[in-house]
Amino acid sequence: MPWLSAWRVRRNARIRERKRFEAIEMQKLRKTATRRCRNCLSPYRDQNPGGGRFMCFNCGHVSKRPVLDLPVPPGLGISNSSIVKDLVGKGGKILNSKVWSENGWMCGQEWLENGNWVGGSIPGNPSNWRTNGNGGLFGGDEHCLTERSYCGILFLVCKLLTSFFLSIRWLWRKTFRISSTVLQSRTKAHSMTTRAKAGIFRPKIYTAKAAAHIYDSTIEPHTVKEALSKPEWCQAMKEEYEALIKNNTWTLVDLPPGCNAIGCKWVFKSKFNADGSFHKHKARLIAKGYHQRAGFDFTDTFSPMVKPTTVRVVLTLALSKQWHMHQIDINNAFLHGTLKEIVYMNQPPGFDSREKGKVCRLQKAIYGLKQAPRSWFQTLSHFLITMGFTAAKSDTSLFIKITQTFTLLVLVYVDDIIVTGSSKSEVVSLVTKLNYMFKLKDLGPLHYFLGIEVSNTTDGGLILSQAKYIRDLLHRAKMTDSKSQPTPMVSGLKLQANGSAAVTDPTFYRSIVGGLQYITITRPELSFSINRVCQFMHNP
């Protein structure tokens, strides 16, 4: 039931009361009033509550009795008109035994039975009752009718103005949702029991200004112009640009004829901690590697990646022998790789240069180049080999150094590195040497690596969790509100290549399945189900 405003409820109540009062008065008037037929040239515009086109009024100052004025159009007999029902009762008798015409003549029952009254056919002196206001029975009634007509017009105008202003008031309240609590307390719109009447309200969520500011600042811009308008992202771009200049990443030269200059763009990312709290703003200059030409701008692109099995083995070995595990992060790792090919790139947008007509000849590998991961891994592996490490045969991302006094293990995943060994002093010494060679960030004991949360237990164990990574994967797949299932796959389900309709977005399918493969590091029970869906990645 729609909500009714207080003024509308009061208006409806007044209308109902007025109709009920008029109906009662009409019943009394039909029994006692004297009828008078008027030979009018035009019908009355006013309509009484009973539905007939006649006017009901009390001439208390002259006639001292109620009168029903019945207008009859010219040329129409009263017996043929619609007002006979107002003159004649249920028994066929004229009410009050008399009918007054406009010229003052009074007719009885025999007049109705013998003939029709037509305007002007009944003789008489119309001026007797019009002018003789003191002696005539209806003296002054015409003047009263005129006044009543003007009063009706005035009442109609006032009613229209009232309706107009009430509509404006309703529109104002509807627009700004302003309601009068006083009127609501006095008037009950309906008898329903609502949640508001029962005192049940939805709790309001109040967000602190600091939290709102952090949320607004973590929104990643999509364009350089948008990033430059925000101080925090502008500072992140400045830090990245200064790091590129400091490492001598490029030199400005003229583009030789026939050479290709690839483009570049800025990528903005908000970094978060393992618990989901905000960490920092990160701006990265990315080369558009898809513009590179094979054989001209690059040759080999392969770079080894650490295997999930290797990660579990290293953590298990360090935990069983109670080794210290240290975590470091190389700042701008790809910038430390030296390029063997000649690559030209356009100047980064957002920073004005004095030499606008020139391009950047890259001296170091930059993010986005196809050979950038390989160049960085070759630089790091060459440094570790000179320090006495050797690459494992089963996984070249694992470097091992074994002496008579200590054992060191270095696990490399691009720029994230885990260092562990039997001697804590040797671990710290290696971290110091790496910091001297490459500027790095010391993250301390292992706590968050490749999306894996690592926490120590009281009995000396480790708990590996990928809760944040799984939540992000569900959010990307738009399944955060999906119902959980007891098993990862329906028992006995047989998947076929042509068993159902093709996936609408094969790229999205491969992305989600690839993300599921990474979950098997901490959830090995999902390996069988994920392996089954991976069999259809070539043609989902």
Coordinates of C-alpha atoms in Angstrom, one line a residue:
M1 CA 0.0 0.0 0.0
P2 CA 1.5 3.3 -1.0
W3 CA 2.4 5.9 1.7
L4 CA -0.2 8.7 1.9
S5 CA 0.9 12.2 3.0
A6 CA -0.9 13.7 5.9
W7 CA -2.6 16.5 4.1
R8 CA -4.0 14.1 1.5
V9 CA -5.5 11.9 4.2
R10 CA -7.1 14.9 5.9
R11 CA -8.5 16.1 2.6
N12 CA -10.1 12.7 1.8
A13 CA -11.6 12.6 5.3
R14 CA -13.1 16.1 4.8
I15 CA -14.5 15.0 1.4
R16 CA -16.1 11.9 2.8
E17 CA -17.6 13.9 5.7
R18 CA -19.0 16.5 3.4
K19 CA -20.6 14.0 1.1
R20 CA -22.2 12.2 4.1
F21 CA -23.6 15.5 5.4
E22 CA -24.9 16.5 2.0
A23 CA -26.6 13.2 1.5
I24 CA -28.4 13.6 4.8
E25 CA -29.5 17.1 4.0
M26 CA -30.6 16.0 0.6
Q27 CA -32.9 13.4 2.1
K28 CA -34.4 16.0 4.4
L29 CA -34.8 18.5 1.6
R30 CA -36.6 16.0 -0.7
K31 CA -39.3 15.5 1.9
T32 CA -39.9 19.1 3.0
A33 CA -38.8 21.5 0.2
T34 CA -41.1 23.4 -2.1
R35 CA -40.4 22.7 -5.8
R36 CA -40.2 25.6 -8.3
C37 CA -39.7 25.2 -12.0
R38 CA -37.7 27.9 -13.7
N39 CA -38.0 28.6 -17.5
C40 CA -34.2 29.2 -17.9
L41 CA -32.4 30.0 -21.2
S42 CA -29.4 28.0 -20.2
P43 CA -28.9 25.2 -17.7
Y44 CA -27.1 25.8 -14.4
R45 CA -23.4 24.9 -14.4
D46 CA -23.5 23.9 -10.8
Q47 CA -24.3 20.3 -9.9
N48 CA -25.7 19.3 -6.6
P49 CA -24.4 16.4 -4.6
G50 CA -27.3 14.2 -5.7
G51 CA -26.4 14.4 -9.4
G52 CA -29.3 16.5 -10.7
R53 CA -28.7 19.8 -12.4
F54 CA -30.5 22.0 -9.9
M55 CA -29.5 24.2 -7.1
C56 CA -30.4 23.7 -3.4
F57 CA -30.4 26.7 -1.2
N58 CA -32.2 28.2 1.8
C59 CA -33.7 31.6 1.4
G60 CA -34.0 32.3 5.1
H61 CA -34.2 36.1 4.7
V62 CA -37.4 36.0 2.5
S63 CA -39.2 32.7 2.1
K64 CA -38.3 31.2 5.4
R65 CA -38.5 27.8 3.9
P66 CA -36.2 25.5 1.8
V67 CA -36.6 25.7 -2.0
L68 CA -35.6 23.3 -4.8
D69 CA -35.0 25.3 -7.9
L70 CA -35.6 23.1 -11.0
P71 CA -34.4 24.8 -14.3
V72 CA -36.3 23.7 -17.4
P73 CA -34.9 24.5 -20.9
P74 CA -37.2 26.4 -23.3
G75 CA -39.5 24.2 -25.4
L76 CA -39.2 21.1 -23.3
G77 CA -42.2 20.0 -21.3
I78 CA -41.7 19.2 -17.7
S79 CA -43.2 15.8 -18.0
N80 CA -40.7 15.0 -20.8
S81 CA -37.8 16.3 -18.9
S82 CA -35.6 14.5 -16.4
I83 CA -36.8 16.6 -13.4
V84 CA -40.2 14.7 -13.0
K85 CA -38.5 12.4 -10.6
D86 CA -37.7 15.4 -8.5
L87 CA -41.3 16.6 -8.5
V88 CA -43.1 13.4 -8.1
G89 CA -42.7 11.0 -5.2
K90 CA -42.9 7.2 -5.2
G91 CA -46.7 7.2 -5.2
G92 CA -47.0 9.4 -8.3
K93 CA -48.0 12.5 -6.2
I94 CA -46.4 15.9 -6.5
L95 CA -44.4 16.5 -3.4
N96 CA -46.0 19.2 -1.0
S97 CA -49.0 19.3 -3.5
K98 CA -47.7 22.4 -5.4
V99 CA -45.2 23.4 -8.0
W100 CA -44.2 27.0 -8.6
S101 CA -43.4 28.2 -12.0
E102 CA -41.2 31.1 -12.9
N103 CA -44.2 33.5 -13.4
G104 CA -45.4 32.8 -9.8
W105 CA -48.3 30.5 -10.7
M106 CA -48.8 27.5 -8.4
C107 CA -49.9 24.2 -10.0
G108 CA -51.2 21.1 -8.3
Q109 CA -51.7 17.4 -9.1
E110 CA -54.3 18.0 -11.8
W111 CA -51.8 20.2 -13.7
L112 CA -49.3 17.3 -14.0
E113 CA -52.1 14.9 -15.1
N114 CA -53.8 17.2 -17.7
G115 CA -50.9 18.7 -19.7
N116 CA -47.3 19.7 -20.1
W117 CA -45.9 23.0 -19.0
V118 CA -43.9 24.8 -21.6
G119 CA -42.0 27.9 -20.9
G120 CA -44.4 30.9 -21.1
S121 CA -47.6 28.8 -21.5
I122 CA -48.9 29.4 -18.0
P123 CA -50.5 32.8 -17.7
G124 CA -49.5 35.0 -14.9
N125 CA -47.6 38.1 -14.0
P126 CA -43.9 37.3 -13.6
S127 CA -43.3 40.7 -12.0
N128 CA -45.5 39.8 -9.0
W129 CA -42.9 37.6 -7.3
R130 CA -39.8 39.3 -8.8
T131 CA -40.5 42.8 -7.7
N132 CA -42.6 42.3 -4.7
G133 CA -39.9 41.0 -2.5
N134 CA -41.8 41.7 0.8
G135 CA -45.2 40.2 -0.2
G136 CA -44.3 37.3 -2.6
L137 CA -43.6 33.9 -1.4
F138 CA -40.3 33.8 -3.4
G139 CA -39.5 37.4 -3.4
G140 CA -35.8 38.0 -3.6
D141 CA -35.0 34.5 -4.6
E142 CA -33.7 35.6 -8.0
H143 CA -31.3 38.0 -6.3
C144 CA -30.3 35.1 -4.0
L145 CA -29.7 32.9 -7.0
T146 CA -27.4 35.5 -8.6
E147 CA -25.4 35.9 -5.4
R148 CA -25.2 32.1 -5.1
S149 CA -23.8 31.9 -8.6
Y150 CA -21.1 34.4 -8.0
C151 CA -20.3 32.7 -4.7
G152 CA -20.0 29.4 -6.6
I153 CA -17.6 30.9 -9.1
L154 CA -15.5 32.4 -6.3
F155 CA -15.6 29.1 -4.5
L156 CA -14.4 27.3 -7.6
V157 CA -11.5 29.7 -8.1
C158 CA -10.4 29.3 -4.5
K159 CA -10.6 25.6 -4.8
L160 CA -8.4 25.6 -7.9
L161 CA -5.8 27.8 -6.2
T162 CA -5.9 25.6 -3.2
S163 CA -5.3 22.5 -5.3
F164 CA -2.5 24.2 -7.2
F165 CA -0.6 25.2 -4.0
L166 CA -1.2 21.8 -2.4
S167 CA 0.3 20.2 -5.5
I168 CA 3.3 22.4 -5.3
R169 CA 3.7 21.5 -1.6
W170 CA 3.4 17.8 -2.4
L171 CA 6.0 18.1 -5.2
W172 CA 8.4 20.0 -2.9
R173 CA 8.1 17.3 -0.2
K174 CA 8.5 14.5 -2.8
T175 CA 11.6 16.1 -4.2
F176 CA 13.4 16.9 -1.0
R177 CA 11.7 14.1 1.0
I178 CA 10.7 16.5 3.8
S179 CA 7.9 15.1 5.9
S180 CA 6.2 16.6 8.9
T181 CA 6.6 14.4 11.9
V182 CA 3.8 16.2 13.7
L183 CA 1.3 15.3 11.0
Q184 CA 2.5 11.8 10.8
S185 CA 2.0 11.3 14.5
R186 CA -1.5 12.6 14.3
T187 CA -2.6 10.8 11.2
K188 CA -2.4 7.1 10.5
A189 CA -1.9 6.4 6.8
H190 CA -3.0 2.8 7.1
S191 CA -3.4 0.1 9.7
M192 CA -0.5 -2.0 8.5
T193 CA 2.4 -2.8 10.9
T194 CA 5.5 -1.7 9.1
R195 CA 9.1 -2.2 10.1
A196 CA 9.4 1.5 10.9
K197 CA 6.4 1.4 13.3
A198 CA 7.9 -1.7 14.9
G199 CA 11.2 0.2 15.5
I200 CA 13.2 -1.9 13.0
F201 CA 15.6 0.2 11.0
R202 CA 18.5 -0.7 8.8
P203 CA 21.8 0.2 10.6
K204 CA 23.7 3.0 9.1
I205 CA 27.3 2.5 8.2
Y206 CA 29.5 5.3 9.2
T207 CA 32.9 5.6 7.4
A208 CA 35.7 7.6 8.9
K209 CA 37.1 10.4 6.8
A210 CA 40.5 8.8 6.9
A211 CA 39.2 5.5 5.6
A212 CA 37.2 7.3 2.9
H213 CA 40.4 9.1 1.9
I214 CA 42.4 5.9 1.7
Y215 CA 39.7 4.2 -0.4
D216 CA 39.7 7.2 -2.8
S217 CA 43.4 7.2 -3.1
T218 CA 43.6 3.5 -3.9
I219 CA 41.5 3.9 -7.0
E220 CA 43.9 3.3 -9.9
P221 CA 43.9 5.9 -12.6
H222 CA 43.5 4.9 -16.2
T223 CA 45.2 7.8 -18.0
V224 CA 48.3 9.9 -17.4
K225 CA 46.2 13.0 -17.2
E226 CA 44.2 11.5 -14.4
A227 CA 47.3 10.4 -12.5
L228 CA 48.9 13.8 -12.8
S229 CA 45.9 15.4 -11.2
K230 CA 46.4 13.3 -8.0
P231 CA 49.5 14.1 -5.8
E232 CA 50.1 10.5 -4.6
W233 CA 50.2 9.1 -8.1
C234 CA 52.2 12.0 -9.4
Q235 CA 54.8 11.3 -6.8
A236 CA 54.9 7.6 -7.7
M237 CA 55.5 8.5 -11.4
K238 CA 58.3 10.9 -10.3
E239 CA 60.0 8.2 -8.3
E240 CA 59.8 5.7 -11.2
Y241 CA 61.2 8.3 -13.7
E242 CA 64.1 9.2 -11.4
A243 CA 65.0 5.5 -10.9
L244 CA 65.1 5.1 -14.7
I245 CA 67.4 8.1 -15.1
K246 CA 69.6 7.1 -12.3
N247 CA 70.2 3.6 -13.8
N248 CA 71.1 5.1 -17.2
T249 CA 68.2 3.2 -18.8
W250 CA 68.4 5.1 -22.0
T251 CA 70.1 7.8 -24.0
L252 CA 68.3 10.3 -26.2
V253 CA 69.3 10.0 -29.9
D254 CA 67.8 10.6 -33.3
L255 CA 65.9 7.7 -34.8
P256 CA 68.0 6.2 -37.6
P257 CA 66.2 5.8 -41.0
G258 CA 64.5 2.4 -41.3
C259 CA 64.5 1.7 -37.6
N260 CA 61.4 1.0 -35.5
A261 CA 60.6 3.0 -32.3
I262 CA 58.2 1.2 -30.0
G263 CA 55.8 3.0 -27.8
C264 CA 55.5 3.1 -24.0
K265 CA 52.8 3.7 -21.4
W266 CA 52.3 4.1 -17.7
V267 CA 50.7 1.4 -15.6
F268 CA 49.4 2.3 -12.1
K269 CA 48.8 -0.3 -9.4
S270 CA 47.9 -0.1 -5.7
K271 CA 50.0 -2.5 -3.6
F272 CA 48.4 -4.2 -0.5
N273 CA 49.8 -6.2 2.4
A274 CA 49.0 -9.8 3.2
D275 CA 46.1 -8.8 5.4
G276 CA 44.5 -6.6 2.7
S277 CA 45.7 -3.3 4.1
F278 CA 47.0 -0.6 1.8
H279 CA 50.8 -0.6 1.3
K280 CA 51.8 2.0 -1.4
H281 CA 51.2 3.4 -4.8
K282 CA 53.2 2.0 -7.7
A283 CA 53.7 3.5 -11.1
R284 CA 55.5 1.5 -13.7
L285 CA 56.7 2.6 -17.2
I286 CA 56.0 -0.3 -19.6
A287 CA 57.3 -0.6 -23.1
K288 CA 54.8 -1.8 -25.7
G289 CA 56.6 -5.0 -26.5
Y290 CA 53.9 -6.1 -28.9
H291 CA 55.4 -3.6 -31.3
Q292 CA 58.7 -5.5 -31.4
R293 CA 59.8 -7.4 -34.4
A294 CA 61.3 -10.9 -34.0
G295 CA 64.8 -11.1 -35.3
F296 CA 65.3 -7.3 -35.2
D297 CA 64.3 -6.1 -31.7
F298 CA 64.7 -9.5 -29.9
T299 CA 65.9 -13.1 -30.3
D300 CA 65.5 -15.3 -27.2
T301 CA 62.8 -14.6 -24.6
F302 CA 62.8 -17.7 -22.4
S303 CA 63.3 -17.1 -18.6
P304 CA 63.0 -19.9 -16.0
M305 CA 60.3 -19.7 -13.3
V306 CA 60.4 -21.5 -10.0
K307 CA 58.2 -24.5 -9.7
P308 CA 55.5 -24.9 -7.0
T309 CA 57.1 -28.2 -6.0
T310 CA 60.4 -26.5 -5.5
V311 CA 58.8 -23.9 -3.2
R312 CA 57.2 -26.7 -1.0
V313 CA 60.5 -28.6 -0.9
V314 CA 62.6 -25.6 0.2
L315 CA 60.1 -24.6 2.9
T316 CA 59.9 -28.2 4.2
L317 CA 63.6 -28.6 4.3
A318 CA 64.1 -25.2 6.1
L319 CA 61.4 -26.1 8.6
S320 CA 62.7 -29.5 9.3
K321 CA 66.3 -28.3 9.9
Q322 CA 65.1 -25.1 11.7
W323 CA 66.8 -22.8 9.2
H324 CA 66.3 -19.1 9.1
M325 CA 64.3 -17.9 6.1
H326 CA 64.8 -14.3 4.8
Q327 CA 62.8 -12.5 2.1
I328 CA 64.0 -9.7 -0.1
D329 CA 62.6 -7.8 -3.1
I330 CA 64.8 -6.2 -5.8
N331 CA 63.7 -2.7 -6.7
N332 CA 63.3 -2.2 -10.5
A333 CA 64.7 -5.6 -11.2
F334 CA 64.4 -5.5 -15.0
L335 CA 66.4 -2.3 -15.1
H336 CA 69.5 -4.2 -14.0
G337 CA 69.4 -6.4 -17.1
T338 CA 71.7 -5.4 -20.0
L339 CA 70.3 -5.5 -23.5
K340 CA 72.2 -7.1 -26.3
E341 CA 69.9 -5.9 -29.0
I342 CA 69.4 -2.3 -30.2
V343 CA 66.0 -1.1 -29.2
Y344 CA 64.5 2.3 -29.7
M345 CA 61.5 3.6 -27.6
N346 CA 59.5 6.8 -27.6
Q347 CA 59.9 9.2 -24.7
P348 CA 57.6 8.5 -21.7
P349 CA 54.4 10.6 -21.7
G350 CA 53.8 13.1 -18.9
F351 CA 57.4 14.4 -18.7
D352 CA 58.5 17.2 -20.9
S353 CA 61.9 16.9 -22.4
R354 CA 64.1 19.6 -24.0
E355 CA 64.8 17.3 -26.9
K356 CA 61.3 16.5 -28.1
G357 CA 62.3 15.2 -31.5
K358 CA 64.5 12.4 -30.3
V359 CA 63.8 8.9 -29.1
C360 CA 65.2 6.7 -26.3
R361 CA 67.9 4.1 -27.1
L362 CA 67.5 1.6 -24.4
Q363 CA 70.7 0.5 -22.6
K364 CA 68.9 -1.5 -19.9
A365 CA 66.0 -3.9 -20.1
I366 CA 62.7 -2.2 -19.3
Y367 CA 59.4 -3.7 -18.2
G368 CA 57.3 -4.8 -21.2
L369 CA 60.1 -5.9 -23.5
K370 CA 60.0 -9.5 -24.5
Q371 CA 63.6 -10.1 -23.5
A372 CA 63.5 -8.2 -20.2
P373 CA 62.9 -11.2 -17.9
R374 CA 65.6 -13.2 -19.6
S375 CA 68.1 -10.3 -19.4
W376 CA 67.4 -9.8 -15.6
F377 CA 67.7 -13.5 -14.8
Q378 CA 71.0 -13.8 -16.7
T379 CA 72.4 -10.8 -14.7
L380 CA 71.3 -12.2 -11.4
S381 CA 72.4 -15.8 -12.1
H382 CA 75.9 -14.5 -13.3
F383 CA 76.3 -12.7 -9.9
L384 CA 75.3 -15.7 -7.9
I385 CA 77.6 -18.0 -9.8
T386 CA 80.5 -15.7 -9.1
M387 CA 79.6 -16.0 -5.4
G388 CA 80.0 -19.8 -5.5
F389 CA 76.4 -20.8 -6.1
T390 CA 75.3 -23.4 -8.7
A391 CA 71.9 -23.8 -10.3
A392 CA 70.0 -27.0 -9.5
K393 CA 69.5 -29.4 -12.3
S394 CA 65.8 -30.0 -11.5
D395 CA 65.0 -26.3 -11.3
T396 CA 67.3 -23.6 -12.5
S397 CA 65.6 -21.0 -10.4
L398 CA 67.1 -22.7 -7.3
F399 CA 70.7 -21.8 -6.5
I400 CA 72.6 -23.9 -4.0
K401 CA 75.9 -23.3 -2.2
I402 CA 77.3 -26.1 0.0
T403 CA 80.5 -25.8 2.0
Q404 CA 82.0 -27.7 5.0
T405 CA 80.6 -25.2 7.5
F406 CA 77.2 -24.0 6.0
T407 CA 74.6 -24.5 3.3
L408 CA 72.8 -21.7 1.5
L409 CA 69.7 -21.9 -0.7
V410 CA 68.5 -19.0 -2.9
L411 CA 65.0 -19.3 -4.4
V412 CA 64.4 -16.8 -7.2
Y413 CA 61.0 -15.8 -8.7
V414 CA 61.7 -12.7 -10.9
D415 CA 62.4 -10.0 -8.3
D416 CA 61.1 -11.9 -5.2
I417 CA 63.9 -13.9 -3.5
I418 CA 64.0 -16.2 -0.5
V419 CA 67.4 -16.9 1.2
T420 CA 67.7 -19.7 3.7
G421 CA 70.5 -21.7 5.1
S422 CA 72.1 -23.4 8.1
S423 CA 74.0 -20.2 9.1
K424 CA 72.1 -17.1 9.9
S425 CA 75.2 -14.9 9.6
E426 CA 75.9 -16.2 6.1
V427 CA 72.3 -15.4 5.2
V428 CA 72.7 -11.8 6.4
S429 CA 76.1 -11.5 4.6
L430 CA 74.5 -12.6 1.3
V431 CA 71.7 -10.2 1.7
T432 CA 74.2 -7.4 2.3
K433 CA 76.2 -8.3 -0.9
L434 CA 73.0 -8.4 -3.0
N435 CA 72.0 -5.0 -1.6
Y436 CA 75.4 -3.6 -2.7
M437 CA 75.0 -5.0 -6.2
F438 CA 71.3 -4.4 -6.6
K439 CA 69.3 -2.0 -4.7
L440 CA 66.7 -4.1 -2.8
K441 CA 64.1 -4.0 -0.1
D442 CA 64.7 -6.1 3.0
L443 CA 61.4 -7.6 4.0
G444 CA 62.7 -9.5 7.0
P445 CA 61.6 -13.0 7.9
L446 CA 59.5 -14.8 5.4
H447 CA 55.8 -13.9 5.8
Y448 CA 54.3 -13.3 2.3
F449 CA 55.7 -14.8 -0.9
L450 CA 54.0 -15.0 -4.3
G451 CA 50.5 -14.5 -2.8
I452 CA 51.2 -17.1 0.0
E453 CA 50.7 -16.0 3.6
V454 CA 53.3 -17.7 5.8
S455 CA 52.7 -17.7 9.6
N456 CA 54.6 -19.5 12.4
T457 CA 52.9 -21.7 14.9
T458 CA 53.7 -22.1 18.5
D459 CA 55.1 -25.6 18.0
G460 CA 57.6 -24.4 15.4
G461 CA 55.6 -25.2 12.3
L462 CA 54.4 -23.1 9.3
I463 CA 50.9 -22.4 8.1
L464 CA 50.6 -21.6 4.4
S465 CA 47.4 -19.8 3.3
Q466 CA 46.3 -18.2 0.0
A467 CA 43.0 -16.7 1.3
K468 CA 43.6 -13.3 -0.2
Y469 CA 44.6 -14.8 -3.5
I470 CA 41.5 -17.0 -3.6
R471 CA 39.2 -14.0 -2.7
D472 CA 40.7 -12.0 -5.5
L473 CA 40.2 -14.9 -7.9
L474 CA 36.6 -15.3 -6.9
H475 CA 36.1 -11.6 -7.4
R476 CA 37.6 -11.7 -10.8
A477 CA 35.4 -14.6 -11.8
K478 CA 32.3 -12.8 -10.2
M479 CA 31.6 -15.7 -7.9
T480 CA 31.9 -14.1 -4.5
D481 CA 28.2 -14.7 -3.7
S482 CA 28.1 -18.3 -5.1
K483 CA 27.1 -21.2 -2.9
S484 CA 29.9 -23.4 -1.6
Q485 CA 30.1 -27.1 -2.5
P486 CA 31.5 -30.0 -0.4
T487 CA 33.6 -31.3 -3.3
P488 CA 35.6 -29.4 -6.0
M489 CA 34.0 -31.5 -8.8
V490 CA 30.9 -33.6 -9.2
S491 CA 31.7 -37.3 -8.6
G492 CA 31.7 -39.4 -11.7
L493 CA 31.5 -36.4 -14.1
K494 CA 33.0 -37.1 -17.5
L495 CA 34.1 -34.0 -19.4
Q496 CA 34.3 -34.1 -23.2
A497 CA 35.7 -31.6 -25.7
N498 CA 32.4 -31.4 -27.6
G499 CA 30.0 -32.2 -24.7
S500 CA 28.5 -28.7 -24.5
A501 CA 28.4 -25.3 -26.1
A502 CA 31.7 -23.5 -26.5
V503 CA 32.8 -20.9 -23.9
T504 CA 31.9 -17.4 -24.9
D505 CA 35.3 -16.0 -23.8
P506 CA 38.1 -18.5 -24.2
T507 CA 40.7 -16.0 -23.0
F508 CA 38.8 -15.5 -19.7
Y509 CA 38.5 -19.3 -19.3
R510 CA 42.3 -19.7 -19.7
S511 CA 43.0 -16.9 -17.2
I512 CA 40.8 -18.4 -14.5
V513 CA 42.1 -21.9 -15.0
G514 CA 45.7 -20.6 -14.9
G515 CA 44.9 -18.9 -11.6
L516 CA 43.5 -22.2 -10.3
Q517 CA 46.7 -24.0 -11.0
Y518 CA 48.6 -21.7 -8.7
I519 CA 46.2 -22.6 -5.8
T520 CA 47.6 -26.2 -5.8
I521 CA 50.7 -24.9 -3.9
T522 CA 48.7 -24.9 -0.7
R523 CA 45.7 -27.0 -1.8
P524 CA 47.1 -30.2 -3.3
E525 CA 43.7 -31.9 -3.0
L526 CA 42.5 -29.7 -5.9
S527 CA 45.1 -31.0 -8.3
F528 CA 42.9 -33.7 -9.9
S529 CA 40.0 -31.4 -10.5
I530 CA 42.2 -28.6 -11.9
N531 CA 44.0 -31.0 -14.1
R532 CA 40.8 -32.1 -15.6
V533 CA 39.7 -28.6 -16.6
C534 CA 43.2 -27.8 -17.8
Q535 CA 42.9 -30.5 -20.5
F536 CA 40.5 -28.2 -22.5
M537 CA 42.4 -25.0 -22.4
H538 CA 43.4 -25.2 -26.0
N539 CA 39.7 -25.3 -27.1
P540 CA 37.3 -24.4 -24.3

